[in-house]
Coordinates of C-alpha atoms and ligand atoms in Angstrom, one line a residue:
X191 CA -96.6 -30.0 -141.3
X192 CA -94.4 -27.2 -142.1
X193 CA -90.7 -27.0 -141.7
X194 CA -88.2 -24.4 -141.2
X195 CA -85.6 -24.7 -144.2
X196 CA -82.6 -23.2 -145.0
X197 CA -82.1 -22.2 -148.7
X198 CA -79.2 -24.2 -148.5
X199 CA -81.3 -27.4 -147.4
X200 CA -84.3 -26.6 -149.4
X201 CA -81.9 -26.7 -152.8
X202 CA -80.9 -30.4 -151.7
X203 CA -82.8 -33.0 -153.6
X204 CA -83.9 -34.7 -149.9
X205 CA -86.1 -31.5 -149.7
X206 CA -88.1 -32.6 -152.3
X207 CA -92.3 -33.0 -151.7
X208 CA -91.9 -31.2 -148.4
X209 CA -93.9 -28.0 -146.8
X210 CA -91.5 -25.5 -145.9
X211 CA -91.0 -22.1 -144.4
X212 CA -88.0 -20.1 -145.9
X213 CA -86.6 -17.1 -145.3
X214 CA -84.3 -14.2 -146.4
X215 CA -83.6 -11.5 -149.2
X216 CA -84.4 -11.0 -152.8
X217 CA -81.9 -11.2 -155.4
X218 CA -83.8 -10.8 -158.3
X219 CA -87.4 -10.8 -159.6
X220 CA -88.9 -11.3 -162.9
X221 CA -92.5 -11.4 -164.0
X222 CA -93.8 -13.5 -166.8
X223 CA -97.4 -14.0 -168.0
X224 CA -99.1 -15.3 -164.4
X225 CA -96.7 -15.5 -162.2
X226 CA -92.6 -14.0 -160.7
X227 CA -89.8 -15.8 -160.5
X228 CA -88.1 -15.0 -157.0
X229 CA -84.4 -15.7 -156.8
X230 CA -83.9 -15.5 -152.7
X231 CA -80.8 -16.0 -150.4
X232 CA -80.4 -16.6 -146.7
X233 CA -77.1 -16.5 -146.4
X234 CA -76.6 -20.3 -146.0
X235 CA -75.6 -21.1 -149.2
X236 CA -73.4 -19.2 -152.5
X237 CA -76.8 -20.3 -154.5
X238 CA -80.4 -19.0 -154.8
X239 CA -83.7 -20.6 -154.2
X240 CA -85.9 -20.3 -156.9
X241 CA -89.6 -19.4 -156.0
X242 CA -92.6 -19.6 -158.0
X243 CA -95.3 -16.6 -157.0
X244 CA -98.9 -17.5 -158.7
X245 CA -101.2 -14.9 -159.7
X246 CA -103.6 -16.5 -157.3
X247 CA -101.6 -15.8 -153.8
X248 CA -103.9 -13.3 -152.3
X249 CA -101.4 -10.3 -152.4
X250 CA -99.9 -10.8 -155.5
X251 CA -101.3 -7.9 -157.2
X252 CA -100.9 -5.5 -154.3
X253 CA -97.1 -6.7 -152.9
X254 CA -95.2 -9.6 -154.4
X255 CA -95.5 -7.8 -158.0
X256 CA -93.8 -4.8 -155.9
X257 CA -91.0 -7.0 -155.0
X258 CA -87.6 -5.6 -155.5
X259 CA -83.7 -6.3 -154.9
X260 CA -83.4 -5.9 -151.2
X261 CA -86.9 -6.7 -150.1
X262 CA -87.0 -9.4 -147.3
X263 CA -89.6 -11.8 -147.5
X264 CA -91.1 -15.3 -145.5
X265 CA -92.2 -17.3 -147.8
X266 CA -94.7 -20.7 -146.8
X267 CA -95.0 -23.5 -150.1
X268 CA -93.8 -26.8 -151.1
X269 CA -90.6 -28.0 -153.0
X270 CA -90.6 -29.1 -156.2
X271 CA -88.5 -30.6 -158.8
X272 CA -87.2 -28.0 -161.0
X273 CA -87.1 -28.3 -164.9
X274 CA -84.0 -25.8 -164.7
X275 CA -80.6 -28.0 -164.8
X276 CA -78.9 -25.9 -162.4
X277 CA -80.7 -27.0 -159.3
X278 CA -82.8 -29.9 -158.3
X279 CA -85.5 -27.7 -156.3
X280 CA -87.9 -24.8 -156.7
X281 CA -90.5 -23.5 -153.9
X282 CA -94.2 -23.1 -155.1
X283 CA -95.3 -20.7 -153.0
X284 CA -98.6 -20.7 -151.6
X285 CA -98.3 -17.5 -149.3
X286 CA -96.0 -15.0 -148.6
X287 CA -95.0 -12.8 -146.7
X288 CA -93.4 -9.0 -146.4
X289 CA -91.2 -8.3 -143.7
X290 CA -89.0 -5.3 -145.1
X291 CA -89.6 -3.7 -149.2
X292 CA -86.3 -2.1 -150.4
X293 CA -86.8 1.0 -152.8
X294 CA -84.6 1.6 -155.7
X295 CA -82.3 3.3 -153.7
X296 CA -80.8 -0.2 -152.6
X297 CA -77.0 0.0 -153.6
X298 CA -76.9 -3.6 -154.5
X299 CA -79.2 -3.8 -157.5
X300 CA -77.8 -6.1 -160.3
X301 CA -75.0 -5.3 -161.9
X302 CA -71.4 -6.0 -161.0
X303 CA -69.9 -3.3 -158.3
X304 CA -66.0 -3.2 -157.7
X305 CA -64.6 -4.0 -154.2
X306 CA -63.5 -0.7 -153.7
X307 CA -67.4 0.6 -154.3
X308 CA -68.7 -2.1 -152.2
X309 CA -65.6 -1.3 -149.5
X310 CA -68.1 2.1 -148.9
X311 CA -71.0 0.1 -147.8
X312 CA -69.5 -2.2 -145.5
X313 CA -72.9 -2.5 -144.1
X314 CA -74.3 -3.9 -147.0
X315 CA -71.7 -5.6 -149.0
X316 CA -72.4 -9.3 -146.8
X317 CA -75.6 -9.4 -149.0
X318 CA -73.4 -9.5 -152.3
X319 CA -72.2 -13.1 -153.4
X320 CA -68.6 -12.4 -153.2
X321 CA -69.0 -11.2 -149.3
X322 CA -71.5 -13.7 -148.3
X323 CA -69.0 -16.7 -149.6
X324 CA -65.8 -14.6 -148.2
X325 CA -67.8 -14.7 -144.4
X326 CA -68.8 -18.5 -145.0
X327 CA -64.8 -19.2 -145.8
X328 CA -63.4 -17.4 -143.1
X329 CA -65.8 -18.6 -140.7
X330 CA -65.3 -22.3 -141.9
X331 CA -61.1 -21.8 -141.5
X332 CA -61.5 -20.4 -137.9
X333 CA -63.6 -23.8 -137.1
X334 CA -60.8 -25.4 -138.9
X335 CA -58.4 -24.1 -136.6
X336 CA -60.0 -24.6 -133.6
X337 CA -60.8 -28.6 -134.5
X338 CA -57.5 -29.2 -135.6
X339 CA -55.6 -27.7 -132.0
X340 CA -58.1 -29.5 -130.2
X341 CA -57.2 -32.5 -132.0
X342 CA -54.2 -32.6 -130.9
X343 CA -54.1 -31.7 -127.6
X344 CA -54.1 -28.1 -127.4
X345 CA -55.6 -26.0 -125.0
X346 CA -57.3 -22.9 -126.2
X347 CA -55.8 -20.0 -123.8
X348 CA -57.4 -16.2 -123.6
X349 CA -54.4 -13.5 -123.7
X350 CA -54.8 -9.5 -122.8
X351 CA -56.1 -7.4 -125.5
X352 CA -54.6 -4.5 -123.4
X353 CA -50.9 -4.9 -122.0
X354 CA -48.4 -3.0 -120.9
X355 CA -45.6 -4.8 -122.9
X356 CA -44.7 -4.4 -126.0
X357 CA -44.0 -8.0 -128.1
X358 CA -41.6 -7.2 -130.7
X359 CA -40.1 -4.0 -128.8
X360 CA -41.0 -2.3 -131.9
X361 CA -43.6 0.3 -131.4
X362 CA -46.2 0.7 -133.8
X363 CA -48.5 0.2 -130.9
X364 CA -52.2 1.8 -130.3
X365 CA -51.5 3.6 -126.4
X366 CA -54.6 3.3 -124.5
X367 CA -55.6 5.9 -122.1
X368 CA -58.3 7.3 -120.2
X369 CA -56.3 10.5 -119.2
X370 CA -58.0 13.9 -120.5
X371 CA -56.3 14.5 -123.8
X372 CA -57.9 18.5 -123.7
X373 CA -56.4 18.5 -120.2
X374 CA -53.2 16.6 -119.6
X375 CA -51.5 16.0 -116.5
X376 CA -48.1 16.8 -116.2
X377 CA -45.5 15.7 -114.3
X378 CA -42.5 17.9 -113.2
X379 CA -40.6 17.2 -116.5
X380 CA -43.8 18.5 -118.2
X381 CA -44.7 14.4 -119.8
X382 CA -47.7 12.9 -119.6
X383 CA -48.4 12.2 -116.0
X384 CA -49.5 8.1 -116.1
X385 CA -49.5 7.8 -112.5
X386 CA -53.0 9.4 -113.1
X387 CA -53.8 7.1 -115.7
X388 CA -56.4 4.3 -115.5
X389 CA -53.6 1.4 -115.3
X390 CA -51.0 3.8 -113.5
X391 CA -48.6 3.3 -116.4
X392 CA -48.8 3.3 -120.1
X393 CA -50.8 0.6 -121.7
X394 CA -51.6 -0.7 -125.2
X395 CA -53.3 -2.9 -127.6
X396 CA -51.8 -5.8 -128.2
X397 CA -49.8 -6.8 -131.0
X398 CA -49.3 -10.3 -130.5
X399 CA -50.5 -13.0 -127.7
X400 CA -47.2 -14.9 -127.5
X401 CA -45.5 -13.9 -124.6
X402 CA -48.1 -14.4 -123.1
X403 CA -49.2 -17.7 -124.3
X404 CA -45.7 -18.7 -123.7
X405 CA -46.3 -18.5 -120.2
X406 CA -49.4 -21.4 -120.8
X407 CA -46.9 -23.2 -123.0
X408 CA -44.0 -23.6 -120.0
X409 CA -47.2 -25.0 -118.0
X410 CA -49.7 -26.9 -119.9
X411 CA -47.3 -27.9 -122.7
X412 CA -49.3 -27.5 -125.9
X413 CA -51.6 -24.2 -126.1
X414 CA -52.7 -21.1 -128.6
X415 CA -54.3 -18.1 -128.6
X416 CA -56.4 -17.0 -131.2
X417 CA -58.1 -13.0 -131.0
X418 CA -57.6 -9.6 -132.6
X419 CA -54.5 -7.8 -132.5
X420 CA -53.3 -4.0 -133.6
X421 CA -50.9 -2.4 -135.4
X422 CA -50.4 1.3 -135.7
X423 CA -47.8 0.2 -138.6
X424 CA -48.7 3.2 -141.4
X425 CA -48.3 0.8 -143.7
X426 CA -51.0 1.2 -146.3
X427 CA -51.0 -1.8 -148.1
X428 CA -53.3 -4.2 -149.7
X429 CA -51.7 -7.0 -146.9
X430 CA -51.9 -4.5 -143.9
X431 CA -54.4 -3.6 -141.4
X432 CA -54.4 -1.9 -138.4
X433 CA -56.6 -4.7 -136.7
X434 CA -56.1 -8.4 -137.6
X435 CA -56.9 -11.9 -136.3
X436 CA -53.6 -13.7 -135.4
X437 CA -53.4 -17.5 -134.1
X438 CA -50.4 -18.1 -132.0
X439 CA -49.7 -22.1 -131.2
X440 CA -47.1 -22.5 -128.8
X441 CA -45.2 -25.6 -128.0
X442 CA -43.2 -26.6 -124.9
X443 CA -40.3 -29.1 -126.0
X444 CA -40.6 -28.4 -129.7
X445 CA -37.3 -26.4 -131.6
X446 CA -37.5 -25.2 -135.0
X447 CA -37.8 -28.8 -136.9
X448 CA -41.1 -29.8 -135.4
X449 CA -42.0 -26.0 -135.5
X450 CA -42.0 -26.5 -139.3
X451 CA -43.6 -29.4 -139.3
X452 CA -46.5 -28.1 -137.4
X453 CA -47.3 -25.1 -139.3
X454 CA -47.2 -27.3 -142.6
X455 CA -49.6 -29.8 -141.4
X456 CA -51.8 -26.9 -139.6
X457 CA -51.8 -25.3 -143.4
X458 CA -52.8 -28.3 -145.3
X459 CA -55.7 -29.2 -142.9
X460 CA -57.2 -25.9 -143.3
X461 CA -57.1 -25.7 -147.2
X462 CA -58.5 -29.0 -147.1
X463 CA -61.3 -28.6 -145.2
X464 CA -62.5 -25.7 -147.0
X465 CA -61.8 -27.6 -150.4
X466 CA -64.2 -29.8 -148.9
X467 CA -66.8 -28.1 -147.3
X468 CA -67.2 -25.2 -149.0
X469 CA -67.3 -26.3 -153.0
X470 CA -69.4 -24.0 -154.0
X471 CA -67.9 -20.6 -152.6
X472 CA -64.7 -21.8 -153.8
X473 CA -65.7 -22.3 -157.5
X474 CA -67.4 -18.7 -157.4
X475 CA -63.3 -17.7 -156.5
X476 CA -61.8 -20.2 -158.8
X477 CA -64.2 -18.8 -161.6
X478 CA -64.3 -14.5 -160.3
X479 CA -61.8 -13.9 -158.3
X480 CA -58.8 -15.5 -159.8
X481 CA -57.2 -14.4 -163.0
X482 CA -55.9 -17.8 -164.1
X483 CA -59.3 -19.8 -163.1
X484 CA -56.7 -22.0 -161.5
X485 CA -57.2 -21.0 -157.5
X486 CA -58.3 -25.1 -156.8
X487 CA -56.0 -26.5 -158.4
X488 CA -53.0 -24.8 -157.1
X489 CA -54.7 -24.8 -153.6
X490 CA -54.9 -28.5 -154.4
X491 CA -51.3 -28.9 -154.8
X492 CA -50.6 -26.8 -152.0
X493 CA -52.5 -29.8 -149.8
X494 CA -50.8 -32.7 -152.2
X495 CA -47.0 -31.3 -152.2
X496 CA -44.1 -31.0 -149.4
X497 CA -43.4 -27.5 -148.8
X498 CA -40.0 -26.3 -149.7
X499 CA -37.3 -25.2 -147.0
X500 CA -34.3 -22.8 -147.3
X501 CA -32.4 -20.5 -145.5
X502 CA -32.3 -17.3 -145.6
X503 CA -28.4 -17.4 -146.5
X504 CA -29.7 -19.4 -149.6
X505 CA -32.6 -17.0 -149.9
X506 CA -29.9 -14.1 -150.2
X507 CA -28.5 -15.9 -152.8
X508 CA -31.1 -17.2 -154.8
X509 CA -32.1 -13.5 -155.0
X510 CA -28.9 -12.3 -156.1
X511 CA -29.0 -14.5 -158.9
X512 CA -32.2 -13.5 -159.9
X513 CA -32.2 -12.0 -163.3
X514 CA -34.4 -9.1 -162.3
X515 CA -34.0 -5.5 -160.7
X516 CA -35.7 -5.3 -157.6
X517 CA -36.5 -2.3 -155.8
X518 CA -34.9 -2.6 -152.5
X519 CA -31.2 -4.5 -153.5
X520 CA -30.2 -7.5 -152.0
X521 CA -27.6 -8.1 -150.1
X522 CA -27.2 -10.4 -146.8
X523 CA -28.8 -8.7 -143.3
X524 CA -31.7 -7.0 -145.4
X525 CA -35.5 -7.7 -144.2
X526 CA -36.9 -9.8 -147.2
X527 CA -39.2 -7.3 -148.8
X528 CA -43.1 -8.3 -150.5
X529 CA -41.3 -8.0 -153.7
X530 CA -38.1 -10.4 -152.7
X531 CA -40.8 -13.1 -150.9
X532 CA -42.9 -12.8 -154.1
X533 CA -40.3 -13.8 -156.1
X534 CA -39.0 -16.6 -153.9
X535 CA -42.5 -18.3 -153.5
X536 CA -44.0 -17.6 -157.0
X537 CA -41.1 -17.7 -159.4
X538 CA -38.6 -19.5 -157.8
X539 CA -39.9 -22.2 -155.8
X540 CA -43.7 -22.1 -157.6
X541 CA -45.0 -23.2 -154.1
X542 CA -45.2 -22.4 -150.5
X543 CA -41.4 -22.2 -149.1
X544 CA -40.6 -22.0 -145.5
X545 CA -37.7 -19.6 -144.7
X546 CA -35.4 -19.8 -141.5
X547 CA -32.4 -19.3 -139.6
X548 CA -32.5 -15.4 -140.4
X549 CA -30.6 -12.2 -139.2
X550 CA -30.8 -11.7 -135.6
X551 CA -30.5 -7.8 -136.5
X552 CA -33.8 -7.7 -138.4
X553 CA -36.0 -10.1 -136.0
X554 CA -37.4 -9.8 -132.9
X555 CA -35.3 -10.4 -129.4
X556 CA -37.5 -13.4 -128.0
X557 CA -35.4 -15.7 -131.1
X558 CA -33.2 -18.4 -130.3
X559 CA -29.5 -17.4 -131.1
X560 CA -28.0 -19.9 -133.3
X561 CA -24.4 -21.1 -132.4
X562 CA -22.9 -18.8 -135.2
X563 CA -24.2 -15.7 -133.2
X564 CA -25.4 -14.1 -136.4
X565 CA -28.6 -15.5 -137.2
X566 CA -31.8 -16.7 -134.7
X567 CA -34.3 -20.0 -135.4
X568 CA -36.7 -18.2 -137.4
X569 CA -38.9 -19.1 -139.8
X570 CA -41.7 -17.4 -142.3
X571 CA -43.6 -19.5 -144.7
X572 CA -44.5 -17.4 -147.8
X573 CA -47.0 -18.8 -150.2
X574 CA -48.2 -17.7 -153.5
X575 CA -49.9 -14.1 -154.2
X576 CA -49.5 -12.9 -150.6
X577 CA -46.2 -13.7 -149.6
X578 CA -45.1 -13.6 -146.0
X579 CA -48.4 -15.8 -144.2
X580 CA -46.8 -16.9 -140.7
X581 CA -44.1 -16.0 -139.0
X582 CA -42.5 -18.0 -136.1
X583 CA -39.8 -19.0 -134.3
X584 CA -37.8 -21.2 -131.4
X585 CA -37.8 -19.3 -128.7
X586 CA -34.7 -18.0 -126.1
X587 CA -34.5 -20.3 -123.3
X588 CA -31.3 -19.7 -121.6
X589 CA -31.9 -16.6 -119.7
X590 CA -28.4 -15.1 -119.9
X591 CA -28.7 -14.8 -123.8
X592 CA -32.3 -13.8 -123.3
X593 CA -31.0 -10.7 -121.4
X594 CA -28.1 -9.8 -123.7
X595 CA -30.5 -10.1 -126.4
X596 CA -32.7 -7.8 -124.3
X597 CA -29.8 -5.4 -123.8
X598 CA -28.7 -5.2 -127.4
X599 CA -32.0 -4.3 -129.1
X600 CA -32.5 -1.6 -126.5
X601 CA -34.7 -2.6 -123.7
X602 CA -35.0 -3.0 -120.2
X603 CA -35.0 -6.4 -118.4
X604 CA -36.6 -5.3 -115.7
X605 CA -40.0 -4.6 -118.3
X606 CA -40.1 -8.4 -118.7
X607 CA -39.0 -9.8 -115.2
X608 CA -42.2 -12.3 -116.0
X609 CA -41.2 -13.2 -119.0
X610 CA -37.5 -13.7 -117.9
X611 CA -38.6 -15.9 -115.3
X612 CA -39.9 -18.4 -116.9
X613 CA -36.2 -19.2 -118.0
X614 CA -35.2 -18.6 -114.4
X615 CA -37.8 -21.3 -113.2
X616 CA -37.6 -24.9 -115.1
X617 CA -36.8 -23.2 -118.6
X618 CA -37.7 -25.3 -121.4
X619 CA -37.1 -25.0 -125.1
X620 CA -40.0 -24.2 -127.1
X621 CA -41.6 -22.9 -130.3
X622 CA -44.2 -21.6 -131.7
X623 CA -45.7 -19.7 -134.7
X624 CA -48.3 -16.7 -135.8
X625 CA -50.6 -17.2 -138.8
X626 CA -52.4 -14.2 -140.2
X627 CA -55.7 -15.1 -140.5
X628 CA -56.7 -12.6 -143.1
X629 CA -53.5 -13.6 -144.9
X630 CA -55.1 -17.0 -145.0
X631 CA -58.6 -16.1 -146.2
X632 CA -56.2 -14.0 -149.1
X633 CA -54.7 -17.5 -150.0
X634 CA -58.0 -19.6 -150.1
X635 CA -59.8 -17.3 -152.0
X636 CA -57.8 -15.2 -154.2
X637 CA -59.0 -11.8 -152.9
X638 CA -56.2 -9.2 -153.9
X639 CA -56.7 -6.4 -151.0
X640 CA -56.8 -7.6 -147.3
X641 CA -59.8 -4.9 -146.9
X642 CA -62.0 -7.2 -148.9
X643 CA -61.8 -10.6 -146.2
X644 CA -62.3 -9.2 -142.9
X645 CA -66.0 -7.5 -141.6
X646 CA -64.8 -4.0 -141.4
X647 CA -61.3 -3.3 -142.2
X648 CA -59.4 -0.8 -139.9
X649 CA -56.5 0.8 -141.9
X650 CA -55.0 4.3 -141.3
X651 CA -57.5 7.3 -141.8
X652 CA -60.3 4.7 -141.9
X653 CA -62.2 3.2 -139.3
X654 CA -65.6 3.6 -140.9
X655 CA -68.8 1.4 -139.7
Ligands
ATP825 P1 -45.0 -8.2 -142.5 O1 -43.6 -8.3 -142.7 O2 -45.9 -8.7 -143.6 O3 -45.5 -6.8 -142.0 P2 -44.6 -9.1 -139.8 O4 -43.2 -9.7 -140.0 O5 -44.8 -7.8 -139.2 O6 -45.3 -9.2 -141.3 P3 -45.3 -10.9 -137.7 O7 -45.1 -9.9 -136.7 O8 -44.4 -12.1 -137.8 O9 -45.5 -10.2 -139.1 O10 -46.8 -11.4 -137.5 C1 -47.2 -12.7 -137.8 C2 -48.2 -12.8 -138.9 O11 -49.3 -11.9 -138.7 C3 -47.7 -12.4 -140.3 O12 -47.0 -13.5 -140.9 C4 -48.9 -12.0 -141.0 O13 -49.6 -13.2 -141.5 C5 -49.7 -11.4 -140.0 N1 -49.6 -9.9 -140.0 C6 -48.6 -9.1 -139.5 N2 -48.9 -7.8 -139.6 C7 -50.1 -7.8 -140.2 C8 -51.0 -6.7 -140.5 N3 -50.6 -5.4 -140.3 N4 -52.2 -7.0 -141.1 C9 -52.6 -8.3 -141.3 N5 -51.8 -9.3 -141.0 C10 -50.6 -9.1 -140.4
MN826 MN1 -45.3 -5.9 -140.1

């Protein structure tokens, strides 16, 4: 009988004697005296299966010999011990074959190609060892997150991609619109007539699922929402992109203490996992991607240690002590910038550091006021080689405050007469957070440029593939 393998289950030792039918691309093929070595991936696994091609295989003269990087291939034969130490198993082939040859024109022929080359064949680059063990981390922290809200009690809510309000009051929102940009209608005070418009006002993408998850939250008690979100930030920076994956867990009940103590727990589980399950991909980072070889251990100790907590008063002074120049000076009120977060997590605390209790000036209106009426319950945990990674927050439950808050930053009540609401009916305090996800991937697997751990990055002037 013949079984369907994976390459990652035909490499396992419990593959051993069996008839199997595996499937996937060529890495790398090398002749000797009688007979090719095949290395050939499947995506399943960071490693190779090696197969054996005999001289004798009916089409070995005509088609396996042609065999080149690229070329996708079935191949039928039985699994043997291999005298290589590296891995247990080899596949003697006896038949295979030819779904797809790849001519010498395929871009990924063996040799090492920088990121930013690879970034110009987004199409291709999933085939490369570095982007086939980036997708199998990112897809095993997004399981991760999902088993460890279910775990404890969450419920998984779907919020708008398109919305007419904007979160943080900020801009940098993508307008969506089906009026006729070569034609606009006009209204009498010659703007943009959005009467007309598909949603008879203005709409967006969204930039953030929380108020509307808080909604769930005041309702079902424990809930997040997990999906894309956009920024037209012109930020070009290796931690920016115009369209990310955000989680968002909101908590009826919870204030800023348990807050913390979520998003720490939440952390820790996902490194952990990954540790875990994905050894190999992560020792291809800990060996490649990371200058100092030392990306398990320190994720290790991430997992193992209590993360640090401090104000951003003591932040403010901490960096004014610092005995370095930084770019944008410090003084209290500022936005901590990458270079002022770097510092705190990677020389100062040498470990992940929640911030909180920050300027209400510089943060977003939706943020408990503390009693001094000068700072709001916010938090941002920084980490290590990326900095900011989740930022979050008790939110304003007394709706008079709510409104002033509203007021002072600039915008109209009457926008968020949902949102306001929900403090007008059975307010509750709550909290809740919003993790990056391609921040995460960053920190798990040393990648430098946020371009290089999400599919097809979206950044301004590009939106290729
Ligand atoms: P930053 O100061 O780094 O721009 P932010 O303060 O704008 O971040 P929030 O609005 O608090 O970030 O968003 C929550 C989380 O979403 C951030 O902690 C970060 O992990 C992630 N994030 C924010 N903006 C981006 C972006 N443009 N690209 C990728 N991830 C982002
Ligand atoms: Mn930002």
């Amino acid at each position: 009988m013949t079984e369907i393998l994976s390459v990652s289950k035909v490499r396992q030792a419990e593959a051993l004697g069996k008839n199997v039918l595996i499937r996937g691309w060529v890495r790398t093929k090398r002749d000797s005296k009688g007979f090719s070595f095949l290395e050939l991936n499947d995506g399943s696994s960071f490693g190779n299966i090696q197969v054996i091609a005999q001289e004798n295989l009916e089409n070995y003269e005509t088609e396996v010999k042609k065999l080149t990087a690229g070329s996708s291939i079935a191949v039928w034969g039985t699994v043997e011990k291999s005298p290589g130490a590296k891995q247990p198993t080899e596949v003697h082939a006896t038949k295979i074959e030819i779904y797809g040859f790849a001519p010498d024109t395929y871009p990924l022929q063996k040799k090492r190609h920088t990121l930013e080359f690879l970034r110009t064949i987004s199409h291709l680059r999933p085939r490369t060892n570095t982007f086939g063990a980036v997708a199998r981390v990112r897809n095993r922290i997004c399981a991760s997150i999902h088993q460890f809200f279910q775990e404890e009690g969450f419920y998984y809510i779907h919020t708008p991609i398109i919305t007419a309000s904007d979160c943080e009051g900020a801009g940098e929102m993508f307008q969506v619109t089906t009026l006729n940009l070569q034609n606009l209608p006009l209204t009498d005070k010659g703007e943009p007539d959005y009467a007309q418009d598909f949603f008879g006002k203005p709409s967006f993408l969204t930039v953030s699922g929380q108020l509307a998850v808080e909604n769930f939250a005041c309702a079902l008690g424990k809930v997040y929402t997990f999906g894309p979100t956009f920024r037209a930030e012109n930020s070009n920076t290796s931690r920016h992109l115009a369209e990310f994956w955000m989680v968002e867990p909101e908590m009826a009940f919870f204030e800023l203490p348990e807050n913390m103590e979520l998003v720490e727990r939440f952390l820790k589980r996902i490194i952990g996992d990954v540790l875990r399950d994905c050894p190999e991909d992560m020792a291809f980072f800990n060996d490649h991607m990371d200058s100092e070889k030392t990306l398990v251990a320190r994720l290790t100790k991430i997992v193992e240690s209590t993360f640090q907590k401090c104000s951003y008063t003591q932040a403010i002074s901490i960096l004014e002590k610092a005995d370095r120049e930084f770019q944008f000076p410090v003084k209290w009120g500022i936005d901590l910038q990458s270079e002022h977060e770097r510092y705190l997590t990677e020389v100062h605390f040498n470990g992940p550091v929640i911030v909180y209790d920050y300027p209400k000036d510089i943060k977003a209106f939706y943020m408990r006021l503390n009693d001094d009426g000068k700072t709001v319950r916010a938090m941002d945990v920084l980490v290590p080689g990326v900095g900011e990674i989740v930022g979050g927050s008790e939110r304003e439950y007394r709706p008079e405050v709510l409104e002033n808050r509203m007021l002072e930053m600039g915008l109209n009540p009457a926008d968020y007469w949902w949102y306001l609401d929900l403090r007008r009916f059975g307010t509750v305090p709550h909290s809740g957070f919003g993790l990056g996800l391609e921040r995460m991937v960053m920190l798990i697997t040393s990648v430098q440029n946020i371009r290089d751990v999400i599919p097809f990055p979206r950044t301004p002037g590009s939106a290729d593939f």
